[in-house]
Amino acid sequence: MGKLLCDSTTVAETFQASSPVALPWRESKPAAPPESAVEAVDLVGHAAWDDVLGLEEQQRRHLQRLHAKGVLWKHPQGDDGDGSASVVFRLSHGGEVSSDGNCLFTASKKAMAAAREIDARELRRRTVSRFLEDFGSATSEETEMITDAIRHMYAPDMRSGWGIHVVQEVKLLAKKEDRQALDSAIDELLQLGMQRETAAESIYKERCLPVSDGPSWAKYMSISGSPDDEYDIITLQYTEEGLLSVDENRAGHAAAFGDDIAIECLATEFKREIYVDAMIKTGLCFTCFYKVQAHGSDAMVDEENCVFFLPHRPRSQICEPPFFLFMKGTGWCGAGADHYEPLIAHPCSFVSSEKVAMVL
């Protein structure tokens, strides 16, 4: 998790232009035209924005406008000038999903018609499989790039970054079968007079697997908080002064929260773009990995820029219309966004770009 200081009036433009973690491992093949029939959706049971909790009024008004006027998606290949490769979608909230760490996959299952019969854990498994296949065929330069991104997120260098981060987290993986041996090693240090958290930090860093490269990311992202998981997630939290806390996850319920890498793998697996609908709240930009805070009296942004889309594109041809996710904060990670919810895209008749609420 990070925090960047910037001018709030430029935040939306910045994040509409690119995804926070761009991973061009593979040059995209020429895009194929979308299928002639856009996925049909059932409008019944999808919540109106008036019923969604946790929104400020300016955000709610903007989301209602997106639903009423629609967003225009243009297929990257283009069309013959008749709008045949463009679709206008009205976006409605697809309902709440459990905040159990599996929300990316649960929300994706609800948002994408092609995945509604697929179990959320199966979506997680396919995401990891897609990552391993593409990572295994990546060039050395691409491998280095993705490894650096993983280290930045899950094994940050504690000697730097404190100008932006208040708290930094290190993720470690403990084999479930090793938990008893780990506890015994921690108890030995306690008998020598070491404090509990310091002893736990020492043993976990010595004996557990850091999430610091492609193979360890795959093991981490496979964790759904199920007793069947091979590993438990251990989280060490640090401030600039040193160790803050150790989350030992003794019940083994913690799941790996879906990140931008996982979203891009999902996009590649289903050959479609995924747009994450993020929002700026009281000067804070909610995105997948960055909390952008603007200080001063101008911290609030105007209504037009309080909601924006983060595109995640597949590393292959785009054969299907996109699907959409909504990201908002639950308070778990301070001011940042930590929870995905589904957006239901209702295709409607094509209108000119001047009449829609937004062009993607």
XYZ file of C-alpha atoms in Angstrom:
360
model
C 0.000 0.000 0.000
C 1.377 3.428 -0.836
C 0.575 7.084 -0.503
C 1.507 9.716 -3.053
C 1.144 13.443 -2.607
C -0.219 15.258 -5.611
C -2.661 17.808 -6.943
C -6.138 16.300 -6.583
C -7.388 18.020 -9.732
C -5.093 15.926 -11.908
C -5.617 12.567 -10.229
C -8.439 11.320 -12.428
C -6.635 12.106 -15.686
C -3.497 10.365 -14.457
C -5.203 7.105 -13.563
C -7.519 7.037 -16.543
C -4.444 6.998 -18.745
C -2.817 3.904 -17.315
C -3.031 1.132 -14.766
C -0.819 1.514 -11.658
C 1.114 -1.662 -12.510
C 1.585 -2.047 -16.252
C 2.935 -5.444 -17.222
C 3.547 -5.618 -20.976
C 5.130 -9.075 -20.854
C 3.971 -9.968 -24.277
C 3.167 -7.906 -27.321
C -0.543 -8.086 -27.963
C -1.741 -9.897 -31.047
C -4.044 -8.074 -33.436
C -7.369 -7.684 -31.704
C -10.310 -9.666 -32.943
C -13.713 -8.044 -33.384
C -16.112 -8.485 -30.472
C -18.836 -11.052 -30.753
C -21.895 -9.775 -32.535
C -24.082 -10.355 -29.503
C -23.136 -8.635 -26.277
C -23.774 -10.656 -23.153
C -27.360 -10.290 -22.017
C -27.890 -9.434 -18.365
C -30.814 -9.650 -16.020
C -31.677 -6.200 -14.666
C -33.726 -7.623 -11.798
C -32.017 -7.631 -8.403
C -29.215 -5.211 -9.251
C -29.021 -2.429 -6.700
C -29.627 1.182 -7.568
C -26.885 3.523 -6.428
C -29.279 5.014 -3.858
C -29.064 1.732 -1.963
C -25.245 1.418 -1.890
C -23.674 2.242 1.464
C -20.443 4.129 2.050
C -20.723 6.708 -0.753
C -20.540 10.473 -0.549
C -23.326 12.375 -2.249
C -21.137 13.659 -5.092
C -19.979 10.108 -5.795
C -23.539 8.820 -5.708
C -24.706 11.503 -8.155
C -21.862 10.739 -10.536
C -22.525 6.985 -10.408
C -26.215 7.603 -11.052
C -25.193 9.642 -14.105
C -23.033 6.761 -15.355
C -26.057 4.506 -15.076
C -28.460 6.940 -16.746
C -26.248 8.084 -19.638
C -23.855 5.145 -19.935
C -20.166 4.769 -20.693
C -18.903 4.231 -24.228
C -16.446 1.404 -24.839
C -14.629 1.327 -28.159
C -12.991 -1.882 -29.264
C -9.232 -1.312 -29.662
C -9.316 -2.677 -33.231
C -11.786 0.021 -34.231
C -14.655 -0.432 -36.663
C -15.805 0.523 -40.125
C -17.104 3.898 -39.003
C -20.600 2.634 -38.220
C -20.068 2.070 -34.505
C -20.231 -1.723 -34.916
C -17.264 -2.202 -32.565
C -18.532 0.254 -29.937
C -20.930 -0.449 -27.090
C -22.588 1.816 -24.536
C -22.975 0.261 -21.083
C -25.188 1.451 -18.247
C -23.534 0.457 -14.981
C -25.396 -0.628 -11.873
C -24.149 -2.006 -8.589
C -24.128 -5.800 -8.545
C -24.577 -6.165 -4.809
C -22.271 -6.615 -1.851
C -19.819 -9.487 -1.620
C -18.079 -10.867 1.447
C -14.998 -8.990 2.702
C -13.039 -12.196 3.173
C -10.053 -11.525 0.906
C -11.679 -13.345 -2.004
C -13.710 -10.324 -3.109
C -11.881 -9.843 -6.442
C -12.880 -13.307 -7.573
C -16.361 -13.256 -6.047
C -17.056 -9.859 -7.636
C -15.648 -10.965 -11.007
C -17.872 -14.042 -10.915
C -20.936 -11.814 -10.486
C -19.843 -9.134 -12.965
C -18.993 -11.461 -15.860
C -21.730 -13.638 -17.314
C -19.175 -16.145 -18.620
C -17.950 -16.790 -15.069
C -21.199 -16.936 -13.121
C -21.192 -20.729 -13.069
C -17.538 -20.855 -11.998
C -16.637 -21.104 -8.320
C -14.652 -18.120 -6.964
C -11.838 -20.454 -5.894
C -11.709 -21.865 -9.407
C -11.372 -18.313 -10.723
C -8.466 -17.820 -8.324
C -6.870 -21.071 -9.518
C -7.233 -20.094 -13.190
C -5.741 -16.685 -12.446
C -2.663 -18.262 -10.882
C -2.339 -20.798 -13.693
C -2.491 -18.027 -16.279
C 0.190 -16.095 -14.417
C 2.533 -19.084 -14.235
C 2.110 -19.844 -17.940
C 2.842 -16.273 -19.010
C 5.594 -15.751 -16.445
C 7.287 -18.949 -17.602
C 7.473 -17.691 -21.192
C 8.536 -14.139 -20.299
C 11.865 -12.667 -21.333
C 14.537 -12.002 -18.724
C 13.734 -8.290 -18.856
C 10.020 -8.941 -18.338
C 10.756 -11.376 -15.499
C 12.890 -8.770 -13.760
C 10.152 -6.160 -14.144
C 7.403 -8.293 -12.617
C 9.715 -9.473 -9.824
C 10.475 -5.865 -8.925
C 6.742 -5.101 -8.833
C 6.059 -8.063 -6.519
C 8.892 -7.113 -4.176
C 7.638 -3.547 -4.027
C 4.182 -4.713 -2.979
C 4.937 -7.606 -0.648
C 8.611 -7.445 0.386
C 9.408 -3.700 0.428
C 12.861 -2.374 1.289
C 12.529 -1.029 4.827
C 15.415 1.375 4.276
C 13.360 3.513 1.899
C 9.823 4.580 1.071
C 8.997 6.281 4.339
C 8.375 9.571 2.575
C 5.226 8.010 1.156
C 4.330 5.090 3.427
C 3.279 5.428 7.053
C 3.030 1.662 7.524
C 4.637 -0.957 5.301
C 3.783 -4.653 5.230
C 5.905 -7.705 4.561
C 4.058 -10.863 3.512
C 5.486 -14.273 4.428
C 4.133 -17.759 3.762
C 4.158 -20.424 6.454
C 3.392 -24.023 5.530
C 0.433 -25.222 7.553
C 2.302 -28.419 8.386
C 5.166 -26.357 9.870
C 3.090 -24.264 12.297
C 3.806 -26.476 15.316
C 7.547 -26.373 14.668
C 7.399 -22.597 14.217
C 5.554 -22.205 17.523
C 8.163 -24.350 19.285
C 10.984 -22.221 17.888
C 9.223 -19.033 19.022
C 8.697 -20.489 22.510
C 12.433 -21.223 22.782
C 13.199 -17.569 22.164
C 10.573 -16.521 24.703
C 12.301 -18.677 27.327
C 15.487 -16.742 26.607
C 13.676 -13.530 27.535
C 12.798 -12.209 24.090
C 9.496 -10.363 23.634
C 6.745 -12.282 21.855
C 6.468 -10.129 18.692
C 10.238 -9.826 18.310
C 10.618 -13.598 18.664
C 7.837 -14.256 16.152
C 9.332 -11.788 13.672
C 12.744 -13.448 13.958
C 11.481 -17.005 13.431
C 9.049 -16.140 10.635
C 11.652 -14.144 8.689
C 14.157 -16.966 9.110
C 11.925 -19.917 8.249
C 9.017 -18.670 6.123
C 8.848 -17.949 2.414
C 8.857 -14.251 1.440
C 6.540 -13.145 -1.359
C 9.297 -11.699 -3.512
C 9.173 -13.266 -6.989
C 6.877 -14.935 -9.500
C 6.772 -18.446 -7.989
C 6.169 -17.148 -4.446
C 3.487 -14.725 -5.732
C 1.706 -17.715 -7.294
C 1.791 -19.578 -3.968
C 0.533 -16.464 -2.187
C -2.267 -15.699 -4.644
C -3.449 -19.332 -4.394
C -4.388 -18.806 -0.725
C -8.157 -18.454 -0.272
C -8.342 -18.794 3.511
C -9.426 -22.413 3.243
C -8.168 -25.305 5.425
C -7.091 -26.896 2.131
C -4.516 -24.143 1.458
C -0.900 -25.292 1.593
C 0.273 -22.062 3.236
C -0.886 -19.552 5.838
C -0.216 -15.838 5.336
C 1.960 -14.128 7.949
C 1.967 -10.307 7.876
C 4.681 -8.176 9.486
C 3.812 -4.486 9.812
C 6.502 -1.844 10.180
C 6.719 1.867 10.776
C 9.867 3.898 10.296
C 10.670 3.247 13.964
C 10.609 -0.527 13.504
C 8.255 -3.483 13.972
C 4.663 -2.431 14.647
C 2.793 -5.750 14.773
C 2.810 -9.385 13.707
C -0.359 -10.928 12.306
C 0.229 -14.646 12.792
C -3.110 -15.666 11.222
C -3.395 -18.621 13.555
C -6.861 -19.576 12.349
C -5.592 -19.651 8.757
C -8.547 -17.637 7.476
C -6.567 -14.865 5.731
C -6.803 -14.910 1.936
C -4.557 -13.202 -0.600
C -6.207 -9.957 -1.674
C -6.420 -9.670 -5.469
C -3.945 -7.152 -6.924
C -3.364 -5.548 -10.320
C -1.301 -8.516 -11.478
C -4.197 -10.848 -10.703
C -6.664 -8.580 -12.509
C -4.502 -8.549 -15.634
C -4.262 -12.348 -15.513
C -8.062 -12.552 -15.287
C -8.313 -10.195 -18.255
C -5.968 -12.421 -20.255
C -7.740 -15.615 -19.234
C -11.101 -14.309 -20.461
C -9.710 -12.250 -23.385
C -11.394 -9.029 -22.334
C -10.594 -5.745 -20.682
C -11.440 -5.248 -17.020
C -12.243 -1.734 -15.833
C -11.948 -1.002 -12.133
C -14.221 1.866 -11.136
C -12.273 3.781 -8.488
C -13.255 6.888 -6.592
C -11.714 9.893 -4.904
C -13.109 10.573 -1.468
C -12.315 13.656 0.583
C -9.090 14.200 -1.265
C -8.108 10.536 -1.226
C -7.749 8.632 -4.447
C -8.936 5.036 -4.055
C -7.015 2.717 -6.363
C -5.663 -0.778 -6.289
C -2.311 0.119 -4.747
C -2.016 3.858 -4.279
C -3.752 6.231 -1.893
C -3.219 9.690 -3.328
C -3.746 12.422 -0.788
C -3.982 16.143 -1.462
C -3.523 18.503 1.458
C -5.004 21.941 1.971
C -8.325 23.613 1.364
C -8.506 22.286 -2.186
C -8.366 18.630 -1.080
C -11.883 17.926 -2.318
C -12.217 17.222 -6.018
C -15.058 18.297 -8.259
C -17.943 15.938 -8.905
C -16.905 15.267 -12.505
C -13.589 13.773 -11.368
C -14.642 11.940 -8.203
C -15.060 8.616 -10.030
C -12.773 7.226 -12.723
C -11.810 3.948 -14.374
C -8.541 2.009 -14.192
C -8.142 -0.181 -17.302
C -6.552 -3.624 -17.115
C -5.918 -5.077 -20.557
C -5.228 -8.690 -21.526
C -1.829 -9.657 -22.862
C -3.473 -11.210 -25.902
C -6.250 -10.378 -28.344
C -9.508 -8.919 -27.038
C -12.367 -11.169 -28.116
C -15.096 -10.222 -25.633
C -16.714 -7.054 -24.293
C -15.197 -5.756 -21.030
C -16.521 -6.267 -17.543
C -16.442 -3.826 -14.662
C -15.556 -3.860 -10.973
C -16.230 -1.271 -8.279
C -13.580 -0.569 -5.654
C -14.230 1.158 -2.369
C -12.784 1.351 1.107
C -14.134 -0.540 4.103
C -11.834 1.173 6.583
C -9.591 -1.884 6.966
C -6.534 -0.215 5.401
C -7.045 3.344 6.554
C -8.239 5.628 3.802
C -7.441 3.388 0.884
C -9.630 1.070 -1.142
C -9.532 -2.521 -0.012
C -12.684 -4.134 -1.378
C -13.979 -5.097 -4.840
C -17.671 -5.266 -5.659
C -19.327 -6.217 -8.972
C -20.673 -3.766 -11.503
C -23.327 -5.063 -13.869
C -22.938 -3.673 -17.396
C -26.235 -3.318 -19.260
C -25.575 -2.894 -23.017
C -27.834 -0.372 -24.704
C -28.221 1.253 -28.098
C -25.195 3.095 -29.386
C -25.238 6.850 -28.927
C -22.672 9.455 -29.888
C -19.724 10.066 -27.601
C -21.117 13.544 -26.848
C -24.209 12.093 -25.153
C -22.627 9.472 -22.883
C -21.330 10.205 -19.393
C -17.836 8.928 -20.145
C -15.725 7.472 -22.955
C -13.420 4.677 -21.822
